[in-house]
Amino acid sequence: MPAVSSRLPVFPWDRLEPYKATAAAHPDGIVDLSVGTPVDPVPEVIRKALTEAADSPGYPTVWGTAELRDALASWVERRLGAVGVLHTNVLPVVGSKELVAWLPTQLGLGTGDRIAYPRLAYPTYEVGARLCGATPVVYDDPTEIDPAGLKLLWLNSPSNPTGRVLPKDELKRIVAWAREHGVLVFSDECYLELGWEAEPVSVLHPDVCGGSYAGVVAVHSLSKRSNLAGYRAAFIAGDPDVLGELLKIRKHGGMMTPAPVQAATVVALGDDAHVTEQRARYAARRTALRTALEAHGFRIEHSEAGLYLWATRDEPCWDTVAHLAAQGILVAPGDFYGEAGERFVRVAFTATDERVEAAVKRLGRADA
C-alpha cells in the first residue's frame, strides 16, 4: 500500500528540536516565540457557555445549530461588512487547519489540477495540494499565473508569516481576475481582527466582491481572536454553491463541530469585549518585542497585522535561529514558509507577559 505521507514535505518543526533544546538549557528557561499558540485564558463568558452545554449526549450536526448559523451570519455582516448573508452562506468547520489541508480533496481536485498560494505561506496550503495529488504553484502576484488548469487560488491576508495586508483594490483586482478565468478563491482571513498598522479587508466586503459571493469563500477562526485554539472552532463563509457541496461531503465524513463548542462559538462571536482585551495584550507584547529586536540589530518587514514579527539580520535564517537559541529564545526559521524566507525569522508575540519581558531583557544584554 503506497504511503500517502510520501507525497508530503518533511514536517518542518522536527528540524527545530536541537535549537529548542539549546534554548531550554538557558538558566532562566526557554522563551518560546516559535509557534503562535494562544497562552492567555479562555474568556470566562465562553467557558461558561461551554460548561452549560456540556450535557450534550446526542450527535451534533455538520451544519451546526440554527443559533450557530445565526451567529456566524450576523458576525460576517457586522464585522466583515458583508451584505445579505444567509445560513447557506456559512459553514462551521473543525478548526481551520483541517479545512485547509482537506479542502482540495473535498473539492474533488487531483492529478492535472493546479492549486496556487503565496510564495511565502502557511505550509498547509502545499500539504492540501499534495494530499489530493494536485500540482502546487507559488505566486508573487496571482494574476500573473497561467490560469490553465488552475482550480483553486489561496489568498492569505493578513499573511502568515509576514503580516502583510492586501489592500482593498488589490483584492478586488484579484477576485475579478479569478472570476474571469473560472478560478475558485479561498481567502484565509484568520488574522483579520489583528490589524496594527493596516485595516484588513475581507474578500466578502462588497467593495471587493461587488456584493456577490460567486466564486469566493473566506476562512475564519476563533483560535487567535478568542484564545480558542484548543476548541477547534472555525468557519467558512461565501459562495453558497461551494459551501453546499462541502456540506454534503462533510456530512458523509462526519466532520462535526462538537455541540458544546458550537454553543461556545455563539457566545464568542457575540462578545466584542474579550477581543478588545486580548488585542491590548498582544499590542503591548508586539511593541515590546519589536523595540527590543530593532535595538538588537534586526529589521522588521511588513508585520502590519497578525501575531508575528517578520524579522531579519540579513543572514541565513538558521544562523539567526541559533543566535537567539543561545539566549534562550526560540523562533521559527523563515524557510519553513518558503525559500523566499531563507533570511528571515518569524517571531510570535503570543508568549506570556513574563516570558516576553524575559526575552526583551536578554535581547538588551546580548551582543548584536
XYZ file of N, CA and C in Angstrom, residues 124-297:
522
model
N 0.489 24.488 5.128
C -0.619 23.567 4.904
C -1.304 23.779 3.560
N -1.137 24.937 2.926
C -1.663 25.106 1.571
C -1.014 24.086 0.626
N 0.308 23.960 0.735
C 1.010 22.979 -0.095
C 0.602 21.562 0.279
N 0.474 21.305 1.572
C 0.073 19.977 2.033
C -1.266 19.577 1.420
N -2.228 20.499 1.412
C -3.537 20.213 0.850
C -3.459 19.828 -0.617
N -2.606 20.525 -1.363
C -2.434 20.207 -2.781
C -1.827 18.821 -2.957
N -0.815 18.522 -2.165
C -0.123 17.240 -2.318
C -0.974 16.065 -1.839
N -1.809 16.263 -0.843
C -2.661 15.179 -0.360
C -3.590 14.665 -1.460
N -4.072 15.562 -2.311
C -5.012 15.140 -3.352
C -4.317 14.859 -4.678
N -2.995 15.041 -4.733
C -2.257 14.762 -5.955
C -2.231 15.893 -6.957
N -2.712 17.079 -6.553
C -2.680 18.239 -7.444
C -1.281 18.855 -7.463
N -1.081 19.794 -8.374
C 0.215 20.452 -8.511
C 0.211 21.779 -7.764
N 1.092 21.956 -6.773
C 1.160 23.237 -6.072
C 1.908 24.282 -6.899
N 1.406 25.508 -6.857
C 2.006 26.614 -7.609
C 2.145 27.811 -6.668
N 3.333 28.391 -6.589
C 3.519 29.576 -5.750
C 3.470 30.829 -6.617
N 3.093 31.938 -6.006
C 2.985 33.183 -6.767
C 3.442 34.377 -5.946
N 3.829 35.431 -6.668
C 4.022 36.753 -6.086
C 2.779 37.594 -6.349
N 2.284 37.521 -7.586
C 1.032 38.158 -7.980
C 0.195 37.087 -8.661
N -0.929 36.698 -8.070
C -1.695 35.583 -8.652
C -2.192 35.842 -10.058
N -2.378 37.116 -10.416
C -2.903 37.405 -11.755
C -1.863 37.181 -12.841
N -0.615 36.888 -12.452
C 0.426 36.583 -13.425
C 0.571 35.083 -13.662
N -0.240 34.276 -12.964
C -0.210 32.827 -13.144
C -0.940 32.458 -14.434
N -0.433 31.453 -15.127
C -1.164 30.889 -16.252
C -2.421 30.226 -15.685
N -3.616 30.668 -16.055
C -4.833 30.123 -15.456
C -5.205 28.724 -15.941
N -4.501 28.197 -16.935
C -4.829 26.868 -17.452
C -4.677 25.815 -16.353
N -5.748 25.109 -16.061
C -5.708 24.061 -15.049
C -5.724 24.552 -13.617
N -5.761 25.870 -13.433
C -5.769 26.435 -12.079
C -7.189 26.355 -11.519
N -7.375 25.567 -10.480
C -8.712 25.335 -9.947
C -8.966 26.043 -8.620
N -7.905 26.278 -7.859
C -8.070 26.867 -6.522
C -6.962 27.871 -6.272
N -7.350 29.069 -5.839
C -6.400 30.130 -5.516
C -6.556 30.492 -4.048
N -5.483 30.298 -3.300
C -5.467 30.697 -1.892
C -4.942 32.124 -1.760
N -5.699 32.963 -1.073
C -5.210 34.255 -0.618
C -5.007 34.159 0.888
N -4.114 34.985 1.419
C -3.886 34.997 2.866
C -3.560 36.423 3.299
N -4.580 37.097 3.817
C -4.407 38.477 4.269
C -5.259 38.702 5.517
N -4.613 39.056 6.630
C -3.187 39.247 6.868
C -2.398 37.941 6.696
N -1.180 38.094 6.212
C -0.348 36.940 5.888
C 0.273 36.307 7.127
N 0.319 34.997 7.105
C 1.196 34.219 7.979
C 2.237 33.615 7.040
N 3.514 34.041 7.110
C 4.184 34.603 8.277
C 4.443 36.107 8.261
N 4.259 36.790 7.134
C 4.835 38.135 7.011
C 4.017 39.241 7.654
N 2.717 38.998 7.881
C 1.865 40.049 8.410
C 1.440 41.071 7.376
N 1.715 40.797 6.096
C 1.317 41.721 5.039
C -0.206 41.712 4.878
N -0.760 42.894 4.638
C -2.196 43.048 4.403
C -2.412 43.463 2.952
N -3.282 42.730 2.246
C -3.596 43.086 0.869
C -4.605 44.237 0.856
N -4.292 45.336 0.165
C -5.219 46.462 0.100
C -6.513 46.073 -0.610
N -7.556 46.815 -0.324
C -8.874 46.533 -0.896
C -8.838 46.484 -2.427
N -8.166 47.442 -3.046
C -8.126 47.493 -4.501
C -7.411 46.276 -5.086
N -6.376 45.803 -4.395
C -5.653 44.618 -4.873
C -6.531 43.374 -4.765
N -7.255 43.248 -3.663
C -8.187 42.140 -3.517
C -9.243 42.162 -4.614
N -9.777 43.339 -4.879
C -10.802 43.484 -5.913
C -10.267 43.048 -7.271
N -9.043 43.457 -7.573
C -8.423 43.100 -8.848
C -8.226 41.589 -8.963
N -7.788 40.968 -7.895
C -7.543 39.526 -7.913
C -8.847 38.743 -8.056
N -9.865 39.154 -7.320
C -11.155 38.468 -7.400
C -11.732 38.579 -8.805
N -11.621 39.756 -9.410
C -12.127 39.949 -10.777
C -11.381 39.041 -11.756
N -10.065 38.959 -11.616
C -9.254 38.095 -12.487
C -9.653 36.632 -12.316
N -9.814 36.201 -11.074
C -10.170 34.809 -10.810
C -11.534 34.463 -11.413
N -12.484 35.360 -11.260
C -13.805 35.127 -11.840
C -13.734 35.057 -13.366
N -12.937 35.915 -13.945
C -12.797 35.923 -15.399
C -12.299 34.580 -15.919
N -11.447 33.924 -15.121
C -10.837 32.673 -15.559
C -11.444 31.438 -14.880
N -12.532 31.613 -14.148
C -13.203 30.477 -13.533
C -12.411 29.817 -12.430
N -11.640 30.595 -11.677
C -10.810 30.064 -10.590
C -11.489 30.344 -9.253
N -11.644 29.322 -8.446
C -12.254 29.475 -7.128
C -11.259 30.118 -6.163
N -11.693 31.158 -5.451
C -10.845 31.870 -4.491
C -11.245 31.504 -3.069
N -10.279 31.014 -2.302
C -10.448 30.845 -0.862
C -9.481 31.804 -0.185
N -10.013 32.662 0.671
C -9.211 33.686 1.340
C -9.084 33.364 2.819
N -7.871 33.045 3.243
C -7.588 32.736 4.643
C -7.445 34.062 5.388
N -8.461 34.371 6.213
C -8.521 35.656 6.912
C -8.488 35.485 8.426
N -7.804 34.437 8.885
C -7.855 34.085 10.308
C -7.249 35.140 11.232
N -6.436 36.047 10.669
C -5.816 37.097 11.494
C -6.471 38.460 11.256
N -7.634 38.469 10.651
C -8.250 39.730 10.224
C -8.503 40.692 11.378
N -8.794 40.196 12.559
C -9.087 41.091 13.684
C -7.833 41.577 14.399
N -6.673 41.291 13.819
C -5.424 41.686 14.459
C -4.619 42.604 13.548
N -5.262 43.644 13.058
C -4.572 44.656 12.276
C -3.959 45.696 13.198
N -2.690 46.034 12.959
C -1.986 47.008 13.804
C -1.695 48.299 13.039
N -1.079 48.175 11.888
C -0.717 49.347 11.092
C -1.500 49.388 9.782
N -2.468 48.522 9.654
C -3.339 48.486 8.475
C -4.659 47.876 8.902
N -5.712 48.181 8.160
C -7.034 47.637 8.463
C -7.361 46.559 7.431
N -7.250 45.281 7.823
C -7.509 44.211 6.857
C -8.952 44.234 6.356
N -9.137 43.849 5.103
C -10.442 43.815 4.459
C -10.723 42.401 3.971
N -11.954 41.955 4.124
C -12.345 40.617 3.694
C -12.713 40.602 2.215
N -12.539 39.434 1.587
C -12.997 39.291 0.199
C -14.515 39.348 0.114
N -15.195 39.214 1.253
C -16.656 39.271 1.263
C -17.194 40.693 1.350
N -16.312 41.663 1.519
C -16.761 43.052 1.547
C -17.278 43.427 0.166
N -18.391 44.133 0.076
C -18.959 44.464 -1.235
C -18.022 45.266 -2.129
N -17.111 46.043 -1.545
C -16.153 46.783 -2.364
C -15.162 45.859 -3.060
N -15.051 44.634 -2.558
C -14.139 43.653 -3.151
C -14.891 42.708 -4.081
N -15.995 42.146 -3.587
C -16.701 41.106 -4.346
C -17.909 41.634 -5.112
N -18.189 42.923 -4.978
C -19.311 43.504 -5.689
C -20.667 43.096 -5.168
N -20.696 42.602 -3.938
C -21.961 42.184 -3.354
C -22.391 40.783 -3.752
N -21.590 40.103 -4.566
C -21.867 38.719 -4.963
C -20.795 37.808 -4.387
N -21.209 36.663 -3.870
C -20.262 35.718 -3.280
C -19.868 34.615 -4.244
N -20.255 34.733 -5.502
C -19.921 33.725 -6.506
C -18.409 33.574 -6.637
N -17.941 32.363 -6.398
C -16.530 32.066 -6.593
C -15.599 32.532 -5.506
N -16.131 33.029 -4.374
C -15.266 33.477 -3.283
C -15.742 32.913 -1.945
N -14.787 32.484 -1.137
C -15.071 31.956 0.199
C -14.003 32.492 1.153
N -14.420 32.932 2.332
C -13.498 33.402 3.357
C -13.393 32.367 4.468
N -12.193 32.214 5.010
C -11.930 31.273 6.097
C -11.636 32.064 7.361
N -12.344 31.722 8.444
C -12.145 32.422 9.718
C -12.015 31.444 10.878
N -11.311 31.886 11.898
C -11.024 31.043 13.057
C -11.194 31.848 14.337
N -11.585 31.157 15.399
C -11.678 31.793 16.715
C -10.433 31.521 17.556
N -9.477 30.784 17.001
C -8.284 30.409 17.763
C -7.519 31.613 18.259
N -7.314 32.604 17.402
C -6.479 33.752 17.751
C -7.278 34.834 18.464
N -8.436 35.199 17.916
C -9.225 36.312 18.446
C -9.772 36.018 19.829
N -10.063 34.733 20.123
C -10.746 34.378 21.369
C -9.982 33.371 22.215
N -8.725 33.088 21.872
C -7.914 32.106 22.602
C -8.551 30.719 22.599
N -9.107 30.320 21.454
C -9.836 29.052 21.390
C -9.146 28.021 20.508
N -7.828 28.057 20.423
C -7.134 27.070 19.601
C -7.471 25.646 20.047
N -7.636 25.448 21.335
C -7.956 24.130 21.860
C -9.384 23.685 21.595
N -10.238 24.598 21.188
C -11.640 24.259 20.924
C -11.855 23.800 19.485
N -10.933 24.122 18.590
C -11.063 23.837 17.155
C -12.357 24.436 16.618
N -12.494 25.722 16.760
C -13.690 26.458 16.346
C -13.341 27.375 15.178
N -13.919 27.091 14.016
C -13.659 27.892 12.827
C -14.859 27.775 11.899
N -14.847 28.574 10.829
C -15.952 28.510 9.875
C -15.526 29.108 8.552
N -16.312 28.819 7.517
C -16.111 29.423 6.213
C -17.398 30.130 5.818
N -17.261 31.133 4.949
C -18.422 31.922 4.539
C -18.236 32.369 3.096
N -19.340 32.392 2.347
C -19.253 32.861 0.978
C -20.169 32.110 0.038
N -19.637 31.686 -1.098
C -20.394 31.082 -2.189
C -21.282 29.929 -1.705
N -22.601 30.057 -1.790
C -23.494 29.017 -1.277
C -23.407 27.707 -2.055
N -23.065 27.761 -3.325
C -22.929 26.530 -4.095
C -21.728 25.719 -3.624
N -20.620 26.397 -3.385
C -19.417 25.719 -2.895
C -19.656 25.172 -1.490
N -20.239 25.995 -0.623
C -20.488 25.552 0.744
C -21.513 24.417 0.787
N -22.494 24.475 -0.089
C -23.486 23.408 -0.140
C -22.874 22.077 -0.521
N -21.969 22.103 -1.498
C -21.274 20.882 -1.902
C -20.400 20.358 -0.766
N -19.666 21.248 -0.102
C -18.827 20.829 1.017
C -19.668 20.270 2.160
N -20.836 20.850 2.389
C -21.720 20.355 3.442
C -22.132 18.913 3.170
N -22.490 18.612 1.932
C -22.876 17.240 1.584
C -21.730 16.261 1.850
N -20.547 16.638 1.450
C -19.385 15.768 1.616
C -19.037 15.595 3.087
N -19.071 16.704 3.824
C -18.676 16.669 5.227
C -19.698 15.915 6.077
N -20.950 15.870 5.639
C -21.943 15.040 6.329
C -21.541 13.576 6.254
N -21.136 13.131 5.078
C -20.708 11.743 4.922
C -19.449 11.461 5.733
N -18.579 12.465 5.845
C -17.332 12.288 6.583
C -17.460 12.483 8.079
N -18.641 12.891 8.547
C -18.830 13.095 9.981
C -18.001 14.217 10.551
N -17.777 15.269 9.769
C -16.939 16.382 10.223
C -17.778 17.374 11.010
N -18.029 17.026 12.260
C -18.964 17.766 13.111
C -18.223 18.548 14.187
N -18.536 19.810 14.312
C -18.049 20.593 15.443
C -18.816 20.149 16.689
N -18.137 19.773 17.776
C -18.836 19.309 18.978
C -19.880 20.310 19.468
N -20.999 19.800 19.961
C -22.109 20.663 20.372
C -21.694 21.715 21.407
N -20.912 21.361 22.439
C -20.502 22.405 23.390
C -19.660 23.501 22.736
N -18.844 23.131 21.761
C -18.033 24.130 21.060
C -18.924 25.028 20.211
N -19.960 24.466 19.613
C -20.903 25.291 18.858
C -21.539 26.337 19.772
N -21.952 25.916 20.956
C -22.571 26.850 21.906
C -21.586 27.930 22.334
N -20.343 27.535 22.558
C -19.314 28.498 22.954
C -19.023 29.481 21.834
N -19.066 29.009 20.595
C -18.810 29.866 19.443
C -19.875 30.948 19.312
N -21.121 30.585 19.558
C -22.211 31.561 19.502
C -21.922 32.726 20.443
N -21.527 32.396 21.659
C -21.255 33.432 22.657
C -20.002 34.224 22.289
N -18.972 33.530 21.827
C -17.709 34.201 21.487
C -17.897 35.229 20.380
N -18.691 34.890 19.374
C -18.890 35.809 18.260
C -19.799 36.979 18.628
N -20.567 36.817 19.676
C -21.464 37.889 20.099
C -20.862 38.835 21.116
N -19.628 38.547 21.555
C -18.997 39.360 22.597
C -17.723 39.999 22.053
N -17.695 41.311 21.969
C -16.519 42.018 21.461
C -15.546 42.424 22.565
N -16.020 42.433 23.810
C -15.179 42.943 24.903
C -13.915 42.106 25.065
N -14.056 40.784 25.004
C -12.863 39.948 25.219
C -11.878 40.088 24.068
N -12.372 40.376 22.867
C -11.486 40.577 21.718
C -10.669 41.847 21.910
N -11.312 42.891 22.388
C -10.621 44.154 22.653
C -9.546 43.978 23.712
N -9.876 43.233 24.774
C -8.905 42.981 25.847
C -7.704 42.196 25.339
N -7.960 41.187 24.518
C -6.862 40.368 24.013
C -5.989 41.149 23.040
N -6.602 41.972 22.220
C -5.834 42.819 21.309
C -4.864 43.714 22.082
N -5.333 44.248 23.209
C -4.484 45.128 24.016
C -3.269 44.365 24.551
N -3.474 43.114 24.960
C -2.346 42.295 25.427
C -1.334 42.094 24.301
N -1.837 41.723 23.141
C -0.937 41.466 22.028
C -0.233 42.742 21.567
N -0.939 43.854 21.589
C -0.334 45.115 21.164
C 0.858 45.474 22.044
N 0.704 45.290 23.350
C 1.795 45.608 24.275
C 2.991 44.684 24.059
N 2.725 43.399 23.861
C 3.812 42.441 23.631
C 4.512 42.730 22.303
N 3.727 43.069 21.306
C 4.284 43.376 19.994
C 5.222 44.577 20.069
N 4.792 45.633 20.741
C 5.609 46.834 20.860
C 6.910 46.542 21.591
N 6.807 45.789 22.672
C 7.994 45.471 23.473
C 9.002 44.653 22.671
N 8.539 43.638 21.983
C 9.448 42.776 21.227
C 10.014 43.499 20.007
N 9.184 44.265 19.333
C 9.684 44.981 18.150
C 10.786 45.960 18.545
N 10.546 46.697 19.599
C 11.543 47.668 20.058
C 12.852 46.971 20.413
N 12.758 45.839 21.120
C 13.954 45.109 21.546
C 14.690 44.502 20.356
N 13.953 43.940 19.405
C 14.589 43.333 18.242
C 15.295 44.384 17.383
N 14.658 45.519 17.176
C 15.280 46.562 16.372
C 16.528 47.111 17.052
N 16.483 47.250 18.368
C 17.662 47.718 19.107
C 18.791 46.690 19.044
N 18.418 45.434 18.836
C 19.387 44.338 18.775
C 19.965 44.159 17.365
N 19.516 44.960 16.421
C 20.070 44.900 15.075
C 19.181 44.246 14.039
